[in-house]
């Protein structure tokens, strides 16, 4: 009788171990696939938000009100380096109505090493460093447009986007003057 109980216990142990192994293997497979799918979706969302940020910059350079109308959410708000709130209505009308003769941007260049995106379901936060390039001599522009020309050409920008009806739109931006003159380099420690 003792032998039968030990044999039954041994069979039970093997069954439990086999079941645990199968459950573990299935969990890794199932969660691994879900994780890979989620990772792929996040990677795609990050690419879309970076493309949106570049489209926004391009619209500012070209003073393209139609593009601004499309990519800015109705509740959009920007906080400038001076702390001034600008709404979508102002951004869309600003290029030609408010500042038709203001200095013009030639380009907004993104620092790819300083750009990162965090995705939280249907919300994304992009942080990047940009460098502005103006049309014409900066010195001449500074003399003519002292009050409107930025003090710096380098800014850190935070952009918040939300996915609505399958499309990303910008709901908020904020820029701060980039004051760091040298960048830290990682050590091999």
Phi, psi and omega in degrees: 000321178300320181295322180294319179294317178298320179294318178295320177297318180297316178297317179297316179299314180297321179296316179295317179297316179297317179296316179299318179298314181297315179298317179298314180298316179295320180299314180298317181294311182294309182292327178297318179293317179298317181296316179297318179296315179297319179297317178297319178296318178296316179299317179295316179299318179299315179298318181295320181290321176297318178297321178297316179298319179291324176295320177298312179300317179297320178296323177293318179297314183277354184055047185268093182298324181296318178293319178298319178301320183283318189268347177265132176294153180301331180262022181300144173212139176241137173251116183282175178298336178271358180086015181272132177273130177239131181265174177300316182303319179289317181299320182290323182271340188303312188307314185256328182277313187268329186221052185296330182254011181290161178306145183251140174283143172263325181198154170238111183258130179270138173274102185299330180287342184252006184260127173216154182231137173243130182249131178234085182061254182256018177234140179224145177239123178248134173236133181209162171254133178239155173236128180267140174237126184261152175283127179094176181289129180298322181296315179293319178296320181297321178294316183285322188238046183311316186283338184251343181279131181300151179289333184232163174252358182243129182223152168259127184242136171248128181234130177248129180235150178231140178270118180235127180052040176081003183233137176281137174228150179275127179253339183201143171222154176209137178233146177229143178298134180275111187257350183287124181272331177232149180256144177290143176245138182294147176262166183269015181296000000 
